[in-house]
mmCIF file with all atom_site columns, C-alpha atoms in Angstrom:
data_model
loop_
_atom_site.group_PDB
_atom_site.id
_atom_site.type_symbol
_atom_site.label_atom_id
_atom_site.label_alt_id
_atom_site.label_comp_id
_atom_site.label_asym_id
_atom_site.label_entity_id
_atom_site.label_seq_id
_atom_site.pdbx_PDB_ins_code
_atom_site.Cartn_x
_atom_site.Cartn_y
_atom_site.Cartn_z
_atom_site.occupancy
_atom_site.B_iso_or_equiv
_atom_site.pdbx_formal_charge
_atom_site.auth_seq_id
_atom_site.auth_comp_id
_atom_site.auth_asym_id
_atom_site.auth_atom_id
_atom_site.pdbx_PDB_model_num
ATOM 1  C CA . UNK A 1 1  ? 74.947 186.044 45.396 1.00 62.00 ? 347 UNK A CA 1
ATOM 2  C CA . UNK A 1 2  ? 72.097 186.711 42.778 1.00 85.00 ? 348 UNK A CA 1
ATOM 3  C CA . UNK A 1 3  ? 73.799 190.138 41.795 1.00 90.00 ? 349 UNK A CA 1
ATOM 4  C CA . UNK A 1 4  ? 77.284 190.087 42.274 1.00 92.00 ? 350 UNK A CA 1
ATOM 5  C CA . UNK A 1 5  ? 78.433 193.168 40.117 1.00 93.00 ? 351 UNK A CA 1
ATOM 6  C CA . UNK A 1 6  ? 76.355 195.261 42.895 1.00 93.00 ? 352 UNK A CA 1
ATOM 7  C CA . UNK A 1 7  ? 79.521 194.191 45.296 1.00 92.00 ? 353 UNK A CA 1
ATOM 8  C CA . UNK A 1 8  ? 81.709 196.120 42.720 1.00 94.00 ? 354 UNK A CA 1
ATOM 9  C CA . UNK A 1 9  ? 79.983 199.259 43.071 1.00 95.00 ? 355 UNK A CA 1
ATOM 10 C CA . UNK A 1 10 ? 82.402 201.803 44.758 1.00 94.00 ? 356 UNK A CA 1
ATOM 11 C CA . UNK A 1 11 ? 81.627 203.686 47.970 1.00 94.00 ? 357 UNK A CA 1
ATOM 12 C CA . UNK A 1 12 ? 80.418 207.082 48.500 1.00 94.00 ? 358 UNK A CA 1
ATOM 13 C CA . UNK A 1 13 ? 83.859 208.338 49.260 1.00 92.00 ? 359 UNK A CA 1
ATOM 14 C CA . UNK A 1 14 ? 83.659 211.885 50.309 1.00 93.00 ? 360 UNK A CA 1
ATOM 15 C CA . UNK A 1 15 ? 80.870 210.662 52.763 1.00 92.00 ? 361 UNK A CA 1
ATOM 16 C CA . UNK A 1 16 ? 82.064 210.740 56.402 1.00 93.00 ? 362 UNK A CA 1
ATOM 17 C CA . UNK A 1 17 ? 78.782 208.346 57.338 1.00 94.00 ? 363 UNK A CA 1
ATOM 18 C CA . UNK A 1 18 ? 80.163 204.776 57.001 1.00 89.00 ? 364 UNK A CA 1
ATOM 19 C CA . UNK A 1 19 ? 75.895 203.659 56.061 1.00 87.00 ? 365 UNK A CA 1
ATOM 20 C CA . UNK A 1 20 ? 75.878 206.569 53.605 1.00 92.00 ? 366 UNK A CA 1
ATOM 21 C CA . UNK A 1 21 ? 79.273 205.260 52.231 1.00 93.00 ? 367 UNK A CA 1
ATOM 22 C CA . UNK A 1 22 ? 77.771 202.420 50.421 1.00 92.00 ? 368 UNK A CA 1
ATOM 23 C CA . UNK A 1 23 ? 74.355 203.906 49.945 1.00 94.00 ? 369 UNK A CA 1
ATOM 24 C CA . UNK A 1 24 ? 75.320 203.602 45.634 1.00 95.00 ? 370 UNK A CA 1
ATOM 25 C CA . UNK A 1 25 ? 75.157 199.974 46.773 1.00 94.00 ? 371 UNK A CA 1
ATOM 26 C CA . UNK A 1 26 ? 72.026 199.930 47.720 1.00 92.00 ? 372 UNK A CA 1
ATOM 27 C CA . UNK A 1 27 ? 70.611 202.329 44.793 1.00 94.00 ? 373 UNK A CA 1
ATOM 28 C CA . UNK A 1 28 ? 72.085 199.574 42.572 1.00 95.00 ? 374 UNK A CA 1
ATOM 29 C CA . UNK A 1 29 ? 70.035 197.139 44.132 1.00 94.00 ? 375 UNK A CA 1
ATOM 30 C CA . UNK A 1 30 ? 66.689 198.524 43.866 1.00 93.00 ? 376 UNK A CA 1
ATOM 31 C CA . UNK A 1 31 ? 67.710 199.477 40.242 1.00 94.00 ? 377 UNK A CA 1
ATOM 32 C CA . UNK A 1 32 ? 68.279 195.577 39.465 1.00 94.00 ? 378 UNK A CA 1
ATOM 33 C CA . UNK A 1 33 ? 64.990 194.874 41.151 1.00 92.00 ? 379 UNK A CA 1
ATOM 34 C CA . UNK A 1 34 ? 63.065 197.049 39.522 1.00 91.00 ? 380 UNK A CA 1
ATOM 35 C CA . UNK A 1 35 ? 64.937 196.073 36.008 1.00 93.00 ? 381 UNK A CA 1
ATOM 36 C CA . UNK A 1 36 ? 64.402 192.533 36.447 1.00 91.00 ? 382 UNK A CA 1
ATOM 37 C CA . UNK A 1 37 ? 61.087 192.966 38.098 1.00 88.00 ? 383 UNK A CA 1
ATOM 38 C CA . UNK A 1 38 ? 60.092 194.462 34.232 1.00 90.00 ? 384 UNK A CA 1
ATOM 39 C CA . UNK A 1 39 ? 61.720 192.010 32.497 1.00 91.00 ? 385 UNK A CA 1
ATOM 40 C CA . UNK A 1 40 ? 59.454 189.631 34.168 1.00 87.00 ? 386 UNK A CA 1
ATOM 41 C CA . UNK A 1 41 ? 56.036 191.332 33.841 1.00 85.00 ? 387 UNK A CA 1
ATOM 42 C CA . UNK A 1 42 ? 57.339 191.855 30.451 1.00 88.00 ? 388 UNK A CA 1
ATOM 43 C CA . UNK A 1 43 ? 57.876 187.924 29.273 1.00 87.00 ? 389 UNK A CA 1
ATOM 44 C CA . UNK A 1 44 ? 54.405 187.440 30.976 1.00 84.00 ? 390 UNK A CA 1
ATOM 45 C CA . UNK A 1 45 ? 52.768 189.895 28.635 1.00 82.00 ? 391 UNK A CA 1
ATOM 46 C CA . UNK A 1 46 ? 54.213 188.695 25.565 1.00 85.00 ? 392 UNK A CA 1
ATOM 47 C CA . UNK A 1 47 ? 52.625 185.127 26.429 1.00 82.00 ? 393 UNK A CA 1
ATOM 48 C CA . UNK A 1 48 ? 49.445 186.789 26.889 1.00 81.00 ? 394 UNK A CA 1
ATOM 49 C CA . UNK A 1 49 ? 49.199 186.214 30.420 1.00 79.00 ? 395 UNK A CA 1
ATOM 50 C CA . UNK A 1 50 ? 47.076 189.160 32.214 1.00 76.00 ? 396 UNK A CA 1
ATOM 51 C CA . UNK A 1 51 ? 47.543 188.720 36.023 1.00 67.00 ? 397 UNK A CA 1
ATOM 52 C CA . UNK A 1 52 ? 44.429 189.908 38.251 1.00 64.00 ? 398 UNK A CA 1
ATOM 53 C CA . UNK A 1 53 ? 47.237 191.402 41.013 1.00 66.00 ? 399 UNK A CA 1
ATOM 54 C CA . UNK A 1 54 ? 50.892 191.245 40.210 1.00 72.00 ? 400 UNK A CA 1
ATOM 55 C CA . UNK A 1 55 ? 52.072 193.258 42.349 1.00 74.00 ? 401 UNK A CA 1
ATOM 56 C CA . UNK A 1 56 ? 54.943 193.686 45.313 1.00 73.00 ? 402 UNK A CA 1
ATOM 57 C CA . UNK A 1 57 ? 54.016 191.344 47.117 1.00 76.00 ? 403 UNK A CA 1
ATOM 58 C CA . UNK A 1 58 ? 53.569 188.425 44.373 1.00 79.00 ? 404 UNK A CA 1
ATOM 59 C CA . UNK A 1 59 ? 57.341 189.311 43.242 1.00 83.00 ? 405 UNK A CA 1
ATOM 60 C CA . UNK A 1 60 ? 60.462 188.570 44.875 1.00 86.00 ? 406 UNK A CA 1
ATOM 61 C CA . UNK A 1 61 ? 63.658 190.390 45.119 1.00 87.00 ? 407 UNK A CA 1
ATOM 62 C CA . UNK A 1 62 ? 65.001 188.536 42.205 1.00 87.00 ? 408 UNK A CA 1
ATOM 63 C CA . UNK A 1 63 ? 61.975 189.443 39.856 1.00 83.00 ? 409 UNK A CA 1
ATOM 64 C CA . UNK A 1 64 ? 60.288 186.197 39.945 1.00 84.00 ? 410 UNK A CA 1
ATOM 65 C CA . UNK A 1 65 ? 56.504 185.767 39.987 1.00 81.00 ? 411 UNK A CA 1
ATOM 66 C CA . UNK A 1 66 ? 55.363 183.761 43.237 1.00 77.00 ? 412 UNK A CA 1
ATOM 67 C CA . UNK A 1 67 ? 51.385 183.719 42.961 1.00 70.00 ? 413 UNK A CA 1
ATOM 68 C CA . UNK A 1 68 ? 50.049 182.521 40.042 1.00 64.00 ? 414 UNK A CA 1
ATOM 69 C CA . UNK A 1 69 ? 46.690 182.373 40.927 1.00 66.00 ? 415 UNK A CA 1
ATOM 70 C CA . UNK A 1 70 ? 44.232 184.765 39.633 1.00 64.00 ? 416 UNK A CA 1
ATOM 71 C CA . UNK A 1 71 ? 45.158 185.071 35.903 1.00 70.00 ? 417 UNK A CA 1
ATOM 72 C CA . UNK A 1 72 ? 44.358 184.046 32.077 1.00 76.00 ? 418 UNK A CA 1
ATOM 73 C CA . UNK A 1 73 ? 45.430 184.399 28.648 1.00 78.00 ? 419 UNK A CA 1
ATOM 74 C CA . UNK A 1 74 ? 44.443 187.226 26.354 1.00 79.00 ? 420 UNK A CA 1
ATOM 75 C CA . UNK A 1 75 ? 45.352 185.072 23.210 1.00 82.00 ? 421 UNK A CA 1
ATOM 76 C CA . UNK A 1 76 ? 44.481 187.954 20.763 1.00 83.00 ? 422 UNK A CA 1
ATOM 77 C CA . UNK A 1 77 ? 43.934 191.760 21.951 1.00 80.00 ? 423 UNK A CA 1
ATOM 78 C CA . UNK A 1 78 ? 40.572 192.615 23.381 1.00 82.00 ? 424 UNK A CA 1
ATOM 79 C CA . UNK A 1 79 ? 40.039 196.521 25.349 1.00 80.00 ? 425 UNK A CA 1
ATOM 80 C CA . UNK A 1 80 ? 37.366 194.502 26.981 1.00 81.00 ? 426 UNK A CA 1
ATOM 81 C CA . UNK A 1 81 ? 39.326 191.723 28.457 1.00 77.00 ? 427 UNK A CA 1
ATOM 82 C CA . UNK A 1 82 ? 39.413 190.984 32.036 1.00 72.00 ? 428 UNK A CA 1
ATOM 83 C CA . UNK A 1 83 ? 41.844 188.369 33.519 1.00 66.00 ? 429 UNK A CA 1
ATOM 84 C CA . UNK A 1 84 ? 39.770 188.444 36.759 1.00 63.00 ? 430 UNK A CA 1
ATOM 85 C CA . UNK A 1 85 ? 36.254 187.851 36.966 1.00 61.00 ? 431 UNK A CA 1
ATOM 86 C CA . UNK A 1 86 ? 35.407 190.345 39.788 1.00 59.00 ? 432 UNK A CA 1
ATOM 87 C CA . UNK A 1 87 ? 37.277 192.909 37.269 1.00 51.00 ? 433 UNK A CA 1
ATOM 88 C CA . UNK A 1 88 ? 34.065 192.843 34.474 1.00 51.00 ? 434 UNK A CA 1
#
């Protein structure tokens, strides 16, 4: 299990709906995506990397980065700077 403390999240329990029960489960989970989702784009960016298309589907559920083509380096900051070539 890649986030076990979302199995500790208590039910819903005034909800009658046995799916709606656990829905705080489930908010958890998209909460830990999303958070470590950042914290990858994040440790990109202070490397430099700029990524022509990170986006959902070049993530997984854990936050890692799966296509790692169409990017470069901005080794010092330039406004003008594009990672991707059909992005000048």
């Amino acid at each position: 299990t890649h986030y076990p403390h979302i199995a500790s999240v208590p039910d819903e329990p005034d909800e009658e709906d046995e799916d709606l029960r656990i829905a705080p489960r489930y908010n958890e989970l998209v909460l830990e995506v999303a958070r470590q989702t950042a914290r990858t784009v994040a440790a990109w960016q202070c490397l430099g990397a700029v990524h022509g298309m990170l986006n959902t589907d070049n993530v997984s559920i854990l936050g890692l980065t799966l296509d790692h083509g169409s990017f470069a380096f901005c080794d010092h900051f330039d406004p003008r700077f594009a990672g991707r070539s059909d992005n000048q």
